[in-house]
Tab-separated table of N, CA and C in Angstrom:
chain	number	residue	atom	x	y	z
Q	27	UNK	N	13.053	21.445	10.579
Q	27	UNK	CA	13.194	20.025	10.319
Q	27	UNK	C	11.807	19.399	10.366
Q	28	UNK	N	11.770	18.863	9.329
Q	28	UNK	CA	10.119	18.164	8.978
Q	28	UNK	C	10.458	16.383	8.955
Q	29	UNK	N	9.770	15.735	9.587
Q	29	UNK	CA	9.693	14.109	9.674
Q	29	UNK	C	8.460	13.337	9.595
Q	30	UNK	N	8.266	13.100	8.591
Q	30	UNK	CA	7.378	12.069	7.479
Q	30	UNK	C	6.916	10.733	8.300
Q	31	UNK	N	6.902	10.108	9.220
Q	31	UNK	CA	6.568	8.685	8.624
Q	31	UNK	C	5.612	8.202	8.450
Q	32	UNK	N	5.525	6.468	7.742
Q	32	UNK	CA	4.763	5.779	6.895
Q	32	UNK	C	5.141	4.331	7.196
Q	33	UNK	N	4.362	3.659	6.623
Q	33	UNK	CA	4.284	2.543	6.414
Q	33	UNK	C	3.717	1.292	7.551
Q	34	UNK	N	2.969	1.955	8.562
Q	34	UNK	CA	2.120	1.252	9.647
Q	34	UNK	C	0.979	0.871	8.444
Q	35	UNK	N	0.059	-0.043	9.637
Q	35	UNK	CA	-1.384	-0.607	9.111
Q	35	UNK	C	-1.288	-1.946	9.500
Q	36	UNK	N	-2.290	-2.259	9.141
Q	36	UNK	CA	-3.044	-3.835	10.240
Q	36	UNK	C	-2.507	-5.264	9.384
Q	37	UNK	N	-1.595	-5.864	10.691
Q	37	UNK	CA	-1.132	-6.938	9.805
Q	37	UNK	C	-1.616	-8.008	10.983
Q	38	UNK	N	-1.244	-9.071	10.442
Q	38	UNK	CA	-1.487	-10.595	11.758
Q	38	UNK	C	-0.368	-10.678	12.050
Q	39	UNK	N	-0.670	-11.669	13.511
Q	39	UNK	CA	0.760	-12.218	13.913
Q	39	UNK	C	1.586	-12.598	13.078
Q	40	UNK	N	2.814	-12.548	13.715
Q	40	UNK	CA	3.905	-12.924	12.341
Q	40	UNK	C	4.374	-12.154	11.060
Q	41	UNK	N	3.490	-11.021	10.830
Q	41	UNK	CA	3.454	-10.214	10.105
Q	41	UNK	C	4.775	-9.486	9.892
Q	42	UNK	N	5.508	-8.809	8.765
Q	42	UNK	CA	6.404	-7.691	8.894
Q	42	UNK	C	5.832	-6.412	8.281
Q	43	UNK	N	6.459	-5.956	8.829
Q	43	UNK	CA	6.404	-3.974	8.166
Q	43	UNK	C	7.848	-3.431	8.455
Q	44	UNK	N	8.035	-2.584	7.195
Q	44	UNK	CA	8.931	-1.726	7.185
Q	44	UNK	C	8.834	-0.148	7.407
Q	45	UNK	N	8.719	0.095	8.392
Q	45	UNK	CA	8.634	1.504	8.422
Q	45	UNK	C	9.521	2.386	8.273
Q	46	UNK	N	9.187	3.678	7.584
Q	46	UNK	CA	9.714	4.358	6.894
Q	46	UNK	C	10.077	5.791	7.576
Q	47	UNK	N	11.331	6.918	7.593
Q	47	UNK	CA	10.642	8.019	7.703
Q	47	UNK	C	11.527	9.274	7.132
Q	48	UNK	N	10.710	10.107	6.792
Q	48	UNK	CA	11.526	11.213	5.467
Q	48	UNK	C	11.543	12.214	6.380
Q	49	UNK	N	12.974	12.521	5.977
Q	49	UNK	CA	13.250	13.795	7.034
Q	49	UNK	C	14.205	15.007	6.750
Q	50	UNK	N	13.171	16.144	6.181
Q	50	UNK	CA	13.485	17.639	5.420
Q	50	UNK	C	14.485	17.994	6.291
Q	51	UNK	N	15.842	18.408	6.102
Q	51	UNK	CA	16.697	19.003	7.119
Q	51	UNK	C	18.040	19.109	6.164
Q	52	UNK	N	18.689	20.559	6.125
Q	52	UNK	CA	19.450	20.915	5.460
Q	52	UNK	C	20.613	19.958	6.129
Q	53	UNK	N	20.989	18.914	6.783
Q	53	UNK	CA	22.369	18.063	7.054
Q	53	UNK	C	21.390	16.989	7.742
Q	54	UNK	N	21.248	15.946	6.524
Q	54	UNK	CA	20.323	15.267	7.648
Q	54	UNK	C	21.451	13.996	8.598
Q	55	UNK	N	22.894	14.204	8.230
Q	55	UNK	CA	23.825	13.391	8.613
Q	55	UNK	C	24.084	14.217	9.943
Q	56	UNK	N	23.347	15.249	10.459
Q	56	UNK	CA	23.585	15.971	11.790
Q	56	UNK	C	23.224	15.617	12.994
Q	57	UNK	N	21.974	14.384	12.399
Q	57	UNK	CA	20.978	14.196	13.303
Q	57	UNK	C	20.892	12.246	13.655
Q	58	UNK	N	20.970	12.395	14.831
Q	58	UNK	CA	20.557	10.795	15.550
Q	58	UNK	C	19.489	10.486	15.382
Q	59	UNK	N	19.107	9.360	14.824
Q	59	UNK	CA	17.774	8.760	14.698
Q	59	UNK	C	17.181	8.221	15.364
Q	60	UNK	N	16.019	8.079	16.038
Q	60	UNK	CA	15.668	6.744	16.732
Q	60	UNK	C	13.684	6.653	16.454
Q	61	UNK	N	13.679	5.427	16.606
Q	61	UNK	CA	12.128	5.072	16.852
Q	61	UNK	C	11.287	4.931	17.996
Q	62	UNK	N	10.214	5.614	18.708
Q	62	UNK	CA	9.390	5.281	19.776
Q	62	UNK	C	8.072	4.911	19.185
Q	63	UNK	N	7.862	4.407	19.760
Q	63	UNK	CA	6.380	4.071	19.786
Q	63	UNK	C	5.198	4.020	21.191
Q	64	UNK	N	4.111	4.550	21.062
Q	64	UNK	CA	3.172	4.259	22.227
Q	64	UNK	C	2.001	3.829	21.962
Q	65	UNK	N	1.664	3.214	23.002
Q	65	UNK	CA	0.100	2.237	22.893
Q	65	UNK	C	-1.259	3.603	23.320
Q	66	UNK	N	-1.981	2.854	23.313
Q	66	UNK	CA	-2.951	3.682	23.985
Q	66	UNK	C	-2.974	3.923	25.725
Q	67	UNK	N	-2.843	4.777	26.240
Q	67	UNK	CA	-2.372	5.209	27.570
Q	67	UNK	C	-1.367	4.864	27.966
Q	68	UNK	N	-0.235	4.649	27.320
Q	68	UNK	CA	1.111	4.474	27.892
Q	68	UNK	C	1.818	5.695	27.297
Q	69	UNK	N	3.453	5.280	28.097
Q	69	UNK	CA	3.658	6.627	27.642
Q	69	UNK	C	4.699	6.127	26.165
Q	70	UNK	N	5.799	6.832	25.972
Q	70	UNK	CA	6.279	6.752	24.885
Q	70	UNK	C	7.335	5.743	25.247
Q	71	UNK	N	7.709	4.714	24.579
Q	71	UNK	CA	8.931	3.457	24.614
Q	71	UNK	C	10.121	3.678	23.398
Q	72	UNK	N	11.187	3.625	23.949
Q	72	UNK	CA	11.959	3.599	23.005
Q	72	UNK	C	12.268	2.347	22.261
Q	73	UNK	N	12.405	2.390	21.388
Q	73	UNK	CA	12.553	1.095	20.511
Q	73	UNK	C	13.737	0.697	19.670
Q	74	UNK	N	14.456	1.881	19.176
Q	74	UNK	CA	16.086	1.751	18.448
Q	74	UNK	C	16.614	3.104	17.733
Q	75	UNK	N	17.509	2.889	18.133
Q	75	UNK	CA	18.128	4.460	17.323
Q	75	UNK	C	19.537	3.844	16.706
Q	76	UNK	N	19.855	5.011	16.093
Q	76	UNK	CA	20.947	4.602	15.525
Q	76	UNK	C	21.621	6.152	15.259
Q	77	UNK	N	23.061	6.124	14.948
Q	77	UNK	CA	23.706	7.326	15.471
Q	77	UNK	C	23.285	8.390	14.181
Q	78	UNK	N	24.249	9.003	13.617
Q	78	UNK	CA	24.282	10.271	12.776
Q	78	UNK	C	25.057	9.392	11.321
Q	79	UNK	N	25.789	8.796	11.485
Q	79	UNK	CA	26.430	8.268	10.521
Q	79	UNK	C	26.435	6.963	9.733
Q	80	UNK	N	25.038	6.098	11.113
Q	80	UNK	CA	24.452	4.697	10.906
Q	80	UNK	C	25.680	3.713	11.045
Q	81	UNK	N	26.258	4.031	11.879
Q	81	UNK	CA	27.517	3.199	12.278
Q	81	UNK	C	27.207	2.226	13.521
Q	82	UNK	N	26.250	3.018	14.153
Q	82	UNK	CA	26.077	2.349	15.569
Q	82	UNK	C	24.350	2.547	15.772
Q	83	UNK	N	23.884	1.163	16.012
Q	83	UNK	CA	22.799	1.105	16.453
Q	83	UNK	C	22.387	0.435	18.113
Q	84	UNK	N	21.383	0.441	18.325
Q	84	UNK	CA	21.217	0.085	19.527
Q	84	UNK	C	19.177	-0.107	19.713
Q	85	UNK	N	19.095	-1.208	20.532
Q	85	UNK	CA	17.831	-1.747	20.502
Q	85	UNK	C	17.338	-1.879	22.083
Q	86	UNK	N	16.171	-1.568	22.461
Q	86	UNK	CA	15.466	-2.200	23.284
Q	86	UNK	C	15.266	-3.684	23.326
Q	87	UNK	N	15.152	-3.903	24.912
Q	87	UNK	CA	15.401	-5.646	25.152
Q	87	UNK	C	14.121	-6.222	24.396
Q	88	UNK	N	12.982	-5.647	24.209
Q	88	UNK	CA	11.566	-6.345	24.355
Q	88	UNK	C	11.563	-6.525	22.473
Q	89	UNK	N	12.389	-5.374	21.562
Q	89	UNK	CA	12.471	-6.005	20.214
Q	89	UNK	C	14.034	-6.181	20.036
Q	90	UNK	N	14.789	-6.280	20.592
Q	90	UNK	CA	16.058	-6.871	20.113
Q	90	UNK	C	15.521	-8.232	19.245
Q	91	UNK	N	16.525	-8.340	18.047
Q	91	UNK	CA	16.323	-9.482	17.417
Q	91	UNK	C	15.107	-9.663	16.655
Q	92	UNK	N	14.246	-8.653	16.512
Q	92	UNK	CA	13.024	-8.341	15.561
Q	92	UNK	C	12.721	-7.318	15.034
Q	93	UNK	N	12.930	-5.921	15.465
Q	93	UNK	CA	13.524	-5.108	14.490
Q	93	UNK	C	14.892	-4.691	14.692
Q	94	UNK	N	14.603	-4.380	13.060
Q	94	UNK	CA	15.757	-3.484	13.039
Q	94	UNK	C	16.164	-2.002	12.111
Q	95	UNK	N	17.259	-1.302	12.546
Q	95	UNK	CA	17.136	0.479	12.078
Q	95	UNK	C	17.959	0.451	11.076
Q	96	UNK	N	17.495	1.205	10.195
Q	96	UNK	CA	18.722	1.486	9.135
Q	96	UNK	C	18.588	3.330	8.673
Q	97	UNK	N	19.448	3.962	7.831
Q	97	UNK	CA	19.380	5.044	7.084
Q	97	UNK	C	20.372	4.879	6.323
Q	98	UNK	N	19.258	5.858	5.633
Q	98	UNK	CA	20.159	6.359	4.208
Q	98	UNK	C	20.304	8.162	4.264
Q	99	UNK	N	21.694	8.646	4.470
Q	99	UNK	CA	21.869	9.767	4.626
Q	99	UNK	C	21.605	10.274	3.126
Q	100	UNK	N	21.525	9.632	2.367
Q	100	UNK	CA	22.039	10.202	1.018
Q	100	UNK	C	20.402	10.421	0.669
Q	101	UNK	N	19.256	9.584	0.743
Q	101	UNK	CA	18.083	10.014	0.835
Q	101	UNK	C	17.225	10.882	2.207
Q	102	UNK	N	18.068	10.843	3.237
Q	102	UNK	CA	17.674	11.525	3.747
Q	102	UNK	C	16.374	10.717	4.708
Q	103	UNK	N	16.395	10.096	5.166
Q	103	UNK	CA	15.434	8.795	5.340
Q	103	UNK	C	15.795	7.484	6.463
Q	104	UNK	N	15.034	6.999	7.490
Q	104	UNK	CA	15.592	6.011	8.159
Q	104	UNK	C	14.357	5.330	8.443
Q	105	UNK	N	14.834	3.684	8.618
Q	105	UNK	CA	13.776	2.777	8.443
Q	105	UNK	C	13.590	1.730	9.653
Q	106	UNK	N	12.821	1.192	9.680
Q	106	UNK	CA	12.245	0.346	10.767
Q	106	UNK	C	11.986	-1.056	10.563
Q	107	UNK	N	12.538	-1.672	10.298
Q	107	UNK	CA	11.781	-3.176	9.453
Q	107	UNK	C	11.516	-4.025	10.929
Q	108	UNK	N	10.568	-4.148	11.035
Q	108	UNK	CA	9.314	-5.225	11.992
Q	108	UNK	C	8.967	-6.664	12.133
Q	109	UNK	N	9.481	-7.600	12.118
Q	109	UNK	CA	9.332	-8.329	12.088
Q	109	UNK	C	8.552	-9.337	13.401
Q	110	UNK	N	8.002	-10.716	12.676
Q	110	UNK	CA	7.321	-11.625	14.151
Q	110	UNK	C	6.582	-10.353	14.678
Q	111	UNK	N	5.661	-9.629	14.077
Q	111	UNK	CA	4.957	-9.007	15.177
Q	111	UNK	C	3.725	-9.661	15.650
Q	112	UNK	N	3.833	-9.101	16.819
Q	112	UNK	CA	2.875	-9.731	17.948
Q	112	UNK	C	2.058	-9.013	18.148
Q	113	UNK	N	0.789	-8.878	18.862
Q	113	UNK	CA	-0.498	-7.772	19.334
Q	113	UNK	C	-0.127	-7.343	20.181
Q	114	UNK	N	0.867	-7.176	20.799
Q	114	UNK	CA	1.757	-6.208	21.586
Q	114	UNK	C	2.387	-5.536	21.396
Q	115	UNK	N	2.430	-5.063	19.723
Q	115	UNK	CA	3.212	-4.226	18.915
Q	115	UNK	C	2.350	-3.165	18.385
Q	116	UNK	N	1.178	-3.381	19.088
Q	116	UNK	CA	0.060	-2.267	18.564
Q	116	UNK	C	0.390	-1.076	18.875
Q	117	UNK	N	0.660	-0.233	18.376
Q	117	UNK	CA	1.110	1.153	18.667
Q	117	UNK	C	1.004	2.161	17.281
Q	118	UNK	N	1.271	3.341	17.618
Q	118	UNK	CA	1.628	4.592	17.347
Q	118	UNK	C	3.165	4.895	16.748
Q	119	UNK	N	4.048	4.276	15.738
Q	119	UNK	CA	5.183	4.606	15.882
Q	119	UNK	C	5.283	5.798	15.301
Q	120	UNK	N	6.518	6.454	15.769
Q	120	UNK	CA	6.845	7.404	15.739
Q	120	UNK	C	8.752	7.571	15.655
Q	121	UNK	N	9.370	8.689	14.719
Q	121	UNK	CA	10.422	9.037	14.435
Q	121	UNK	C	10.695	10.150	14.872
Q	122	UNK	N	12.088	10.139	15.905
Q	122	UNK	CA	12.646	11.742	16.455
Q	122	UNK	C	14.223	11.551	15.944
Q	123	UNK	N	14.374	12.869	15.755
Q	123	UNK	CA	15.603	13.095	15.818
Q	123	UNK	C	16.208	14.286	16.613
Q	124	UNK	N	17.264	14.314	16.806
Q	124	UNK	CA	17.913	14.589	18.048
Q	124	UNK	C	19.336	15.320	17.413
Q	125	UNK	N	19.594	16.565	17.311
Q	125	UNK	CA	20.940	17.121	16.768
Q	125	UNK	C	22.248	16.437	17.027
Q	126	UNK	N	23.372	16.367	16.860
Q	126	UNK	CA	24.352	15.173	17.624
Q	126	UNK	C	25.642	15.513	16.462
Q	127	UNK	N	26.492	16.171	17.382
Q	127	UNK	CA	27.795	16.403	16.609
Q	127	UNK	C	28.599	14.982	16.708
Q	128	UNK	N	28.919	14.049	17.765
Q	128	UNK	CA	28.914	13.209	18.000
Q	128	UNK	C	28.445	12.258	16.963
Q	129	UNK	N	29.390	10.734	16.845
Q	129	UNK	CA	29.184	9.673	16.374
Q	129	UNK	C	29.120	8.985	17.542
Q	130	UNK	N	28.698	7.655	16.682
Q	130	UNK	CA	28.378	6.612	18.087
Q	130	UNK	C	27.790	7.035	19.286
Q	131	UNK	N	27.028	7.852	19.080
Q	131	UNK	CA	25.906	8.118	20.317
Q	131	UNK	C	24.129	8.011	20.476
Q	132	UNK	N	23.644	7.325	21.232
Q	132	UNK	CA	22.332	7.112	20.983
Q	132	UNK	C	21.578	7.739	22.018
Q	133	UNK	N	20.976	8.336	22.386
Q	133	UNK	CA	19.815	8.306	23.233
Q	133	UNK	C	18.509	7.732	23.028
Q	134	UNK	N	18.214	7.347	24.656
Q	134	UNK	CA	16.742	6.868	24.475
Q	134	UNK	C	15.891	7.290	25.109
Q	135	UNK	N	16.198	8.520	25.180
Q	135	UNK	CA	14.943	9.572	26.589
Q	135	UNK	C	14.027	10.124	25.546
Q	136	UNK	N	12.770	10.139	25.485
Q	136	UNK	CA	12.114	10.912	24.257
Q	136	UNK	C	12.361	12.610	24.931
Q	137	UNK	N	12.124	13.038	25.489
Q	137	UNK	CA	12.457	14.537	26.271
Q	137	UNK	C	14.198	14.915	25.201
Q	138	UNK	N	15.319	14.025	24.839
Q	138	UNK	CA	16.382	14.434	24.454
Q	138	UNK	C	16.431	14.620	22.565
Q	139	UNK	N	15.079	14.262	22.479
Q	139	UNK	CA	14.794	14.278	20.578
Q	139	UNK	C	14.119	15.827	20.562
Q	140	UNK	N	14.766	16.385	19.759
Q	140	UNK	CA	14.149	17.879	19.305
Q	140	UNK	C	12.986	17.961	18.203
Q	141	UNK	N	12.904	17.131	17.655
Q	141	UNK	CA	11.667	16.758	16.510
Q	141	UNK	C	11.498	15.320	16.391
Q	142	UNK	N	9.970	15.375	16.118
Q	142	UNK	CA	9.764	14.325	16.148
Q	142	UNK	C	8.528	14.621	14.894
Q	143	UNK	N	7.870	13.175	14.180
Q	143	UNK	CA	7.099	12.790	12.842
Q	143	UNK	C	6.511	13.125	13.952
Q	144	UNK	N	4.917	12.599	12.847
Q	144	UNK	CA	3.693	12.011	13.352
Q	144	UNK	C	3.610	10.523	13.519
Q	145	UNK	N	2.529	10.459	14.046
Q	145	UNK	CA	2.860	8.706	14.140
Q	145	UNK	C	1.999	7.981	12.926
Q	146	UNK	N	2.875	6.868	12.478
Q	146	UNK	CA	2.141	5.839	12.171
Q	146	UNK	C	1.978	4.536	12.762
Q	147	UNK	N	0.689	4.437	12.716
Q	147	UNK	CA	-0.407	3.478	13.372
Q	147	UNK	C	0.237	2.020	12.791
Q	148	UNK	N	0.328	1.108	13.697
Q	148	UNK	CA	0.143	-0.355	13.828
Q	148	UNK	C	0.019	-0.989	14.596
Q	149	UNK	N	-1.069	-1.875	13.392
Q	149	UNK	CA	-2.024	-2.506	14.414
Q	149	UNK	C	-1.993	-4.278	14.248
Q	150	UNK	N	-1.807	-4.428	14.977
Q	150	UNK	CA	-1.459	-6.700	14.642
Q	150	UNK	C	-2.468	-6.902	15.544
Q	151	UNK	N	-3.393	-7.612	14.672
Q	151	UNK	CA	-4.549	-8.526	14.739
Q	151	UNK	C	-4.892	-9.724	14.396
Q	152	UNK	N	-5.364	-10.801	15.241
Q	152	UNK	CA	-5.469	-11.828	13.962
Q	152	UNK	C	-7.429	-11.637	13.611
């Protein structure tokens, strides 16, 4: 299982981004999605996942109500859209997925994701 993402880079406050992430895997409807991200010397934060079937999502308190997760099983692909970002959103994001026979289940331990992308960088500056 290979995971792509894209679509970080330097915006200002207020700014949105949609982040993106492509993910090679013979059933990609097998797999729970979620987004972390980390700053520089912190460790990894969870930020939103969403299940195997995109039925059920679930958010951290600090972006509830500014982003939000979506996929497309049929491309194979799940997204991040960013909104109101702040310079406290500077990070490293990053996409794991997590095997999951199970619907409606999320985790948010990064230790419980079996693959994970590389990160893409964002950075909010004014």
């Amino acid at each position: 299982v290979q995971l792509q993402a894209s679509g970080g880079g330097l915006v200002q406050p207020g700014d949105s981004l949609r982040l993106s992430c492509a993910v090679s895997a013979r059933s990609f409807s097998s797999y729970a999605m979620s987004w972390f991200r980390q700053a520089p010397g912190k460790e990894h934060e969870f930020l939103a996942g969403i299940d195997r079937r995109g039925e059920t999502t679930y958010y951290a308190k600090t972006v509830r109500g500014r982003f939000h997760i979506s996929r497309d099983n049929a491309k194979g692909a799940v997204y991040l859209q960013v909104n109101s970002l702040k310079p406290e959103d500077t990070a490293d994001y990053f996409c794991a997925a997590r095997t999951e026979t199970s619907s409606q289940v999320i985790f948010i331990v990064p230790r419980q994701y079996e693959h994970w992308g590389q990160g893409t960088q964002v950075t909010v500056s004014s």
